[in-house]
PDB file of C-alpha atoms in Angstrom:
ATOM      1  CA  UNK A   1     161.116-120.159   0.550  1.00 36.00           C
ATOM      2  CA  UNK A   2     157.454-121.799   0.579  1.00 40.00           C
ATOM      3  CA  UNK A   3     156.539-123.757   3.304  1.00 41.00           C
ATOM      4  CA  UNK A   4     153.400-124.995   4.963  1.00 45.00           C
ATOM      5  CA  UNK A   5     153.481-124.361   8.987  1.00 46.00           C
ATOM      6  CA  UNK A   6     154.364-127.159  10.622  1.00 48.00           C
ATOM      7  CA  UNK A   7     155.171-128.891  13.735  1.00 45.00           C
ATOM      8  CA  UNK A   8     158.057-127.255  16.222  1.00 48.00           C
ATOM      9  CA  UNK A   9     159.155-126.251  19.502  1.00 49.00           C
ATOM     10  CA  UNK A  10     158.413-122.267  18.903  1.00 59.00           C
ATOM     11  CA  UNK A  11     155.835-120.591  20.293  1.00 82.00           C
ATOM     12  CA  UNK A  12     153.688-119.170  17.921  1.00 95.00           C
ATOM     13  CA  UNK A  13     152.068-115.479  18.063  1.00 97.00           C
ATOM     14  CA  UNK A  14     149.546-114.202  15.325  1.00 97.00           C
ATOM     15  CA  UNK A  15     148.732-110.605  14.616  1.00 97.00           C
ATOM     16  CA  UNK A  16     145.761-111.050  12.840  1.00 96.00           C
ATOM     17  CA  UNK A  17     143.195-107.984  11.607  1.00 90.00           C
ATOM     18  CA  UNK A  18     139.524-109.406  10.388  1.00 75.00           C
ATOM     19  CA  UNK A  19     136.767-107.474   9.094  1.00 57.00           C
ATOM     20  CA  UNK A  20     136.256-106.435  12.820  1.00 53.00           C
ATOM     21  CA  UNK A  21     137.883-106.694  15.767  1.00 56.00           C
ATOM     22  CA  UNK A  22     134.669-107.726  17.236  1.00 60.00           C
ATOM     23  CA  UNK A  23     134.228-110.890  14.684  1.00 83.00           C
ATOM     24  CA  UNK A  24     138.010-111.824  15.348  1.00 86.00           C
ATOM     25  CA  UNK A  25     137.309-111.677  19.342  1.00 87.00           C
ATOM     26  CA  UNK A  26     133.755-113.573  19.075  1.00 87.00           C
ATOM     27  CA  UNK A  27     135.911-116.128  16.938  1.00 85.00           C
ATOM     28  CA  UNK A  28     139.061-116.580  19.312  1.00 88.00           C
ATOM     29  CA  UNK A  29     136.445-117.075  21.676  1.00 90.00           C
ATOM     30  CA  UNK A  30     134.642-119.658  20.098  1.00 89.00           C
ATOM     31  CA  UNK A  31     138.171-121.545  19.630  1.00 87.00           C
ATOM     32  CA  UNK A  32     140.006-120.969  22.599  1.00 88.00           C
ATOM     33  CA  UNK A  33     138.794-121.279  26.574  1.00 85.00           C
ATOM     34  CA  UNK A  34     140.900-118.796  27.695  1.00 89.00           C
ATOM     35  CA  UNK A  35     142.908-117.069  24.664  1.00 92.00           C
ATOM     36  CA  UNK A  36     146.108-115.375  25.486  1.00 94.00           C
ATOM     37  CA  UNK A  37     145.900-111.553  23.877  1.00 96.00           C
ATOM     38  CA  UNK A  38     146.901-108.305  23.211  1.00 96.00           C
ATOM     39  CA  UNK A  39     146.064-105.170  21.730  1.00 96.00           C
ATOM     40  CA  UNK A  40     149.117-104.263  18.804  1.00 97.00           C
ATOM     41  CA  UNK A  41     147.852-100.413  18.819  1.00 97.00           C
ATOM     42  CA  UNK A  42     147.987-100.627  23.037  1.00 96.00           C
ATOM     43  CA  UNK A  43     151.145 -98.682  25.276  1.00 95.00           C
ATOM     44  CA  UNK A  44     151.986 -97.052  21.189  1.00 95.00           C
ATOM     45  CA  UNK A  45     151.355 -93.759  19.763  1.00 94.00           C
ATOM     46  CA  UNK A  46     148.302 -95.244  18.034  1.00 95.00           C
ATOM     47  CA  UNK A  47     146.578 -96.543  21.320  1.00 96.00           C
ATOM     48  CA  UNK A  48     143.476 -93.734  20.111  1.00 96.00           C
ATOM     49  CA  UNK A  49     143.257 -96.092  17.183  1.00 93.00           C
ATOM     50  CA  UNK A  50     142.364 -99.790  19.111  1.00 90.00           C
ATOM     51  CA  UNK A  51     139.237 -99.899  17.415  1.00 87.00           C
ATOM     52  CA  UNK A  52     141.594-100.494  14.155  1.00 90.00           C
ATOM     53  CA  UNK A  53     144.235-102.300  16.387  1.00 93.00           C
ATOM     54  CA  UNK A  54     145.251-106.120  15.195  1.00 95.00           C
ATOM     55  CA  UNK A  55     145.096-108.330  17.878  1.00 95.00           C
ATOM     56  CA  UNK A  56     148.465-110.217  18.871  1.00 97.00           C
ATOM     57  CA  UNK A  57     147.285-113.815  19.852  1.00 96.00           C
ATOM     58  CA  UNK A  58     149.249-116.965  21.799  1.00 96.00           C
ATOM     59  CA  UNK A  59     148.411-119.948  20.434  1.00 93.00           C
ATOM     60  CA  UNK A  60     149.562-123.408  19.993  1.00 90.00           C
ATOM     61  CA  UNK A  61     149.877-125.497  16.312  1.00 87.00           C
ATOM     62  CA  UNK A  62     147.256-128.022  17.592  1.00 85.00           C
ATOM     63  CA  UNK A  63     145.218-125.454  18.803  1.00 88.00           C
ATOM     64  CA  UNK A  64     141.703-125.134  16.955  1.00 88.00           C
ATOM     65  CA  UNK A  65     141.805-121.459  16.742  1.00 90.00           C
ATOM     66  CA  UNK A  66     145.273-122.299  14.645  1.00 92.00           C
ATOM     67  CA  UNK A  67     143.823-124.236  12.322  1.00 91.00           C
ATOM     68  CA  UNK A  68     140.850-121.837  11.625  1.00 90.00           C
ATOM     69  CA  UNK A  69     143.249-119.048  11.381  1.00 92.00           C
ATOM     70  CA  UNK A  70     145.268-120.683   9.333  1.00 92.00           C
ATOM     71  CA  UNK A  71     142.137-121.454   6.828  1.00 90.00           C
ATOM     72  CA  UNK A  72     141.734-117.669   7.269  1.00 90.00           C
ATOM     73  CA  UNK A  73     144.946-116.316   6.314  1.00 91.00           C
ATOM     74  CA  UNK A  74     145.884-118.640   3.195  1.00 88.00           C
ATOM     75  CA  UNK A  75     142.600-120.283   1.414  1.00 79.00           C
ATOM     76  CA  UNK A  76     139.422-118.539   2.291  1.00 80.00           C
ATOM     77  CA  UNK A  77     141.456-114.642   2.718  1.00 80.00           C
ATOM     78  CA  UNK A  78     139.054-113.751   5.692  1.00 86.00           C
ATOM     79  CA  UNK A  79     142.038-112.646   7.948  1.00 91.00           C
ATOM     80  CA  UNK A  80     145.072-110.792   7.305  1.00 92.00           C
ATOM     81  CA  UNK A  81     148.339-110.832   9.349  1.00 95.00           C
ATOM     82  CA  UNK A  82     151.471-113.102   9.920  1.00 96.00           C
ATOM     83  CA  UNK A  83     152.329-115.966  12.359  1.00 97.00           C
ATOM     84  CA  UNK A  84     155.245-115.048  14.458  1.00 96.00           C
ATOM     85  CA  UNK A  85     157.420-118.183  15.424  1.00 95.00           C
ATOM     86  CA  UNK A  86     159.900-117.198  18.300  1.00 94.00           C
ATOM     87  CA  UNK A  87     160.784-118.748  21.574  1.00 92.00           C
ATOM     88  CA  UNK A  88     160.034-115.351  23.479  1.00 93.00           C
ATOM     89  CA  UNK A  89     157.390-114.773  25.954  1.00 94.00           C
ATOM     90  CA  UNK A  90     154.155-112.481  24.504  1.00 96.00           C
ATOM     91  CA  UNK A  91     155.509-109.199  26.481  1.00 96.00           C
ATOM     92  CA  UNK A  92     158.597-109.423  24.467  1.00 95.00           C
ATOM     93  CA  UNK A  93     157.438-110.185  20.936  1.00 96.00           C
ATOM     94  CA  UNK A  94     154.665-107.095  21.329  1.00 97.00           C
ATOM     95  CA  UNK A  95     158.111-104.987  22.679  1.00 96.00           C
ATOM     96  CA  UNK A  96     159.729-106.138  19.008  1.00 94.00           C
ATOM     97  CA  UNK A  97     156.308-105.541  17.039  1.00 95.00           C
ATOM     98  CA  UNK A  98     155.568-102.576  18.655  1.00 96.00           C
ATOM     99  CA  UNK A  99     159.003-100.985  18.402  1.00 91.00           C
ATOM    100  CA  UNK A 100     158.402-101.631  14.507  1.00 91.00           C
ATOM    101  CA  UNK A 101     155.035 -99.854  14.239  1.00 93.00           C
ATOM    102  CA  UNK A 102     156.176 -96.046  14.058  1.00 90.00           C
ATOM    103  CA  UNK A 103     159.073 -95.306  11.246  1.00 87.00           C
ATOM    104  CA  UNK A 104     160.314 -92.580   9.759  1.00 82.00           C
ATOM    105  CA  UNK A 105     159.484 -92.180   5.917  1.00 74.00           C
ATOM    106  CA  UNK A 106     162.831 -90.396   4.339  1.00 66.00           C
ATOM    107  CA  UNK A 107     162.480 -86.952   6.080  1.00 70.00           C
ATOM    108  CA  UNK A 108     160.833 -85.669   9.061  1.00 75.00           C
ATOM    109  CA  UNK A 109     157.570 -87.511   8.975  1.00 79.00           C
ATOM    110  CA  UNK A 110     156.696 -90.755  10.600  1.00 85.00           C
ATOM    111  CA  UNK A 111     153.949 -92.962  10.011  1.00 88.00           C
ATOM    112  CA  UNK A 112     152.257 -95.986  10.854  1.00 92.00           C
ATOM    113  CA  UNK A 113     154.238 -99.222   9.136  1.00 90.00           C
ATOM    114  CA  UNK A 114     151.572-102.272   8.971  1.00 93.00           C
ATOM    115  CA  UNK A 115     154.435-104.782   8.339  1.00 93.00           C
ATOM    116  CA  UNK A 116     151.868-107.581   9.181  1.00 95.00           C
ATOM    117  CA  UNK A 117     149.900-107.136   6.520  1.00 93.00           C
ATOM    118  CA  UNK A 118     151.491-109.612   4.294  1.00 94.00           C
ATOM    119  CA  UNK A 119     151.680-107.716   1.863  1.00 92.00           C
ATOM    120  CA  UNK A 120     153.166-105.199   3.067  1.00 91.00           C
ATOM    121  CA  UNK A 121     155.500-107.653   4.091  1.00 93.00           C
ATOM    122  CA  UNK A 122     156.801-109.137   1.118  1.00 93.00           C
ATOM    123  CA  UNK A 123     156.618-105.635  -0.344  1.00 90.00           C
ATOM    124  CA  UNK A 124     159.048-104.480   2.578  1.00 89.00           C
ATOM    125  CA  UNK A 125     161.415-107.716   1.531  1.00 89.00           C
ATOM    126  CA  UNK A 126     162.848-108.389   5.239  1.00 90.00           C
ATOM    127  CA  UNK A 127     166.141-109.813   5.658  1.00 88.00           C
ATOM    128  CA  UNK A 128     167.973-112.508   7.475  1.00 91.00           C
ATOM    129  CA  UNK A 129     169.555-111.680  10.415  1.00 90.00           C
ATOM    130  CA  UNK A 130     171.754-114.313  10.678  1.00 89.00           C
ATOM    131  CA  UNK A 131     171.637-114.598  13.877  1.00 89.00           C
ATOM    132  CA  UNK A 132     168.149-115.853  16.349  1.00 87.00           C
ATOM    133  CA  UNK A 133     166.472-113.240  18.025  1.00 90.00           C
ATOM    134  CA  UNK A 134     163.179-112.527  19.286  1.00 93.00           C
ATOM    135  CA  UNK A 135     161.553-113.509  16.109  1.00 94.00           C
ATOM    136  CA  UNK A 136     163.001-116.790  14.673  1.00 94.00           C
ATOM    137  CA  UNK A 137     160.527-116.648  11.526  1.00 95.00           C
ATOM    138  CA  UNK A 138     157.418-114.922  10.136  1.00 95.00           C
ATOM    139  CA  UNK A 139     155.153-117.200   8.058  1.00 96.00           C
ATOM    140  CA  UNK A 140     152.578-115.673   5.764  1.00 95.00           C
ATOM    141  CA  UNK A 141     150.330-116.499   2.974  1.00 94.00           C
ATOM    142  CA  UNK A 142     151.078-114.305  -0.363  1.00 93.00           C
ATOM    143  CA  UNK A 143     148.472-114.218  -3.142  1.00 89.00           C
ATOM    144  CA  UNK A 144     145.329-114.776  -3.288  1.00 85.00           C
ATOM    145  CA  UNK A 145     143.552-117.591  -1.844  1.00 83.00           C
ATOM    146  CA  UNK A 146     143.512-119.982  -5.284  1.00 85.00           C
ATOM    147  CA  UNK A 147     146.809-118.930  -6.331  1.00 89.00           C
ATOM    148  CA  UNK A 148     148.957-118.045  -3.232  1.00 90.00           C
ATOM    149  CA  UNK A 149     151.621-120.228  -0.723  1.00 93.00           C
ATOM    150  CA  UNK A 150     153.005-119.764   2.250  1.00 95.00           C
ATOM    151  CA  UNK A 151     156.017-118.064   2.750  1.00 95.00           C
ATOM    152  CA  UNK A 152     158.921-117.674   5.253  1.00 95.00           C
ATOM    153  CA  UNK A 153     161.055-115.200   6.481  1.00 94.00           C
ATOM    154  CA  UNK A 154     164.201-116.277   8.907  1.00 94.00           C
ATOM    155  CA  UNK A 155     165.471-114.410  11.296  1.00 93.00           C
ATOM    156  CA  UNK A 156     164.043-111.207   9.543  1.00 93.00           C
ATOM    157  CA  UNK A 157     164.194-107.737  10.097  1.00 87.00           C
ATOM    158  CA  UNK A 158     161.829-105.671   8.349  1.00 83.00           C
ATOM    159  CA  UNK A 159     163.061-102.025   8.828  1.00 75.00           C
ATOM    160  CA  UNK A 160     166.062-100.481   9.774  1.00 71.00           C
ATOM    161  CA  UNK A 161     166.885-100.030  13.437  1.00 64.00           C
ATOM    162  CA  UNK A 162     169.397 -98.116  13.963  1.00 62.00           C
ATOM    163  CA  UNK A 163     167.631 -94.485  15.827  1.00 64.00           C
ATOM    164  CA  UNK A 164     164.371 -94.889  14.904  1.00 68.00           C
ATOM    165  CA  UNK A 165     163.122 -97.341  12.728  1.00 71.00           C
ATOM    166  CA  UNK A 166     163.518 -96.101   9.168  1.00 71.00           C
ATOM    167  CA  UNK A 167     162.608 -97.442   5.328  1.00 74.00           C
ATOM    168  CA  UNK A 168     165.141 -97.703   3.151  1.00 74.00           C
ATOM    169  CA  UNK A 169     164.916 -96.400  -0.098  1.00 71.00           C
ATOM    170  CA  UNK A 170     163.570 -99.399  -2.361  1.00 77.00           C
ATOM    171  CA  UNK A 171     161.396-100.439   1.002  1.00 76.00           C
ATOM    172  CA  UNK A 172     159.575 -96.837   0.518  1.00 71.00           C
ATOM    173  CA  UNK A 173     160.128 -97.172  -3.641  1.00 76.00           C
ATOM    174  CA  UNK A 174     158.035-100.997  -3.122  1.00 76.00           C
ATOM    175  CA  UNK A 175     155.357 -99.908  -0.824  1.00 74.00           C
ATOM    176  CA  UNK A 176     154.829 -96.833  -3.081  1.00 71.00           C
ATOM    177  CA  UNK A 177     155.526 -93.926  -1.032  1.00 55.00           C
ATOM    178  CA  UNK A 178     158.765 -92.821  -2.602  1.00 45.00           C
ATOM    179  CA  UNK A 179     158.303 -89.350  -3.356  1.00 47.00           C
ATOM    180  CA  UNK A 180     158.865 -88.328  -7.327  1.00 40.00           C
TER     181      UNK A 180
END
């Protein structure tokens, strides 16, 4: 379902990566007075890696830094990540993103799942709930920046909870790392 973001009640949450962390930070700087953020990598098994870590951002639709990202994400491809629509608070939406980041690949090993790369996202083919929870949708820009559109997932669920987050079978057969 292709949508452009739009106006709402939902609070909105990116996790964006840039070319560095450093350029993202000077940049929500620049934007925002005094920008609401997180670590993703931080309180995880992969805190050793914040250097690599996305950032998890608040932000309003009106906002500037919005609007940049947005320019980021779909036409110009400098960013990568998702926007997070929910009516959570931060804490809670990095619980639900961080409980997502470690899964278990068919066997006994686990690995590092960056579900909001958007690509890996639409690979990964989340589905509906049906029912609200702490994510009401995930926007994201598939394609590249002249021939791409934004995209929506409702109510999605991109792995398997029950235990400990697992792939399914065509999940780990569409992101390639089915084993022969």
């Amino acid at each position: 379902m292709a949508r452009q973001p739009e106006q709402g009640d939902d609070m909105l949450y990116l996790i964006l990566e840039g070319v560095g962390n450093d350029s993202l930070l000077k940049a929500l700087y620049e934007q925002c007075e005094a920008p609401i953020w997180e670590l993703l990598f931080s309180e995880t098994q992969w805190a050793p890696y914040k250097d690599e870590s996305p950032l998890v951002i608040q932000t309003a639709r009106g906002s500037a830094f919005y609007q940049w990202a947005l320019k980021g994400l779909g036409k110009t491809g400098e960013l990568r990540g998702v926007i997070i629509e929910s009516d959570a608070s931060l804490e809670a939406v990095l619980q639900w993103a961080r409980a997502r980041l470690t899964v278990t690949l068919g066997d006994t090993r686990n690995g590092l799942l960056r579900f909001y790369d958007p690509l890996v996202w639409h690979r990964l083919a989340p589905h509906d709930t049906g029912r609200e929870g702490t994510v009401k949708r995930v926007v994201y820009w598939h394609g590249g920046p002249e021939d791409g559109s934004w995209l929506t997932s409702q109510n999605p669920e991109p792995v398997t909870m029950v235990g400990a987050p697992t792939l399914e079978a065509e999940q780990l057969q569409n992101l390639n790392l089915a084993r022969a």
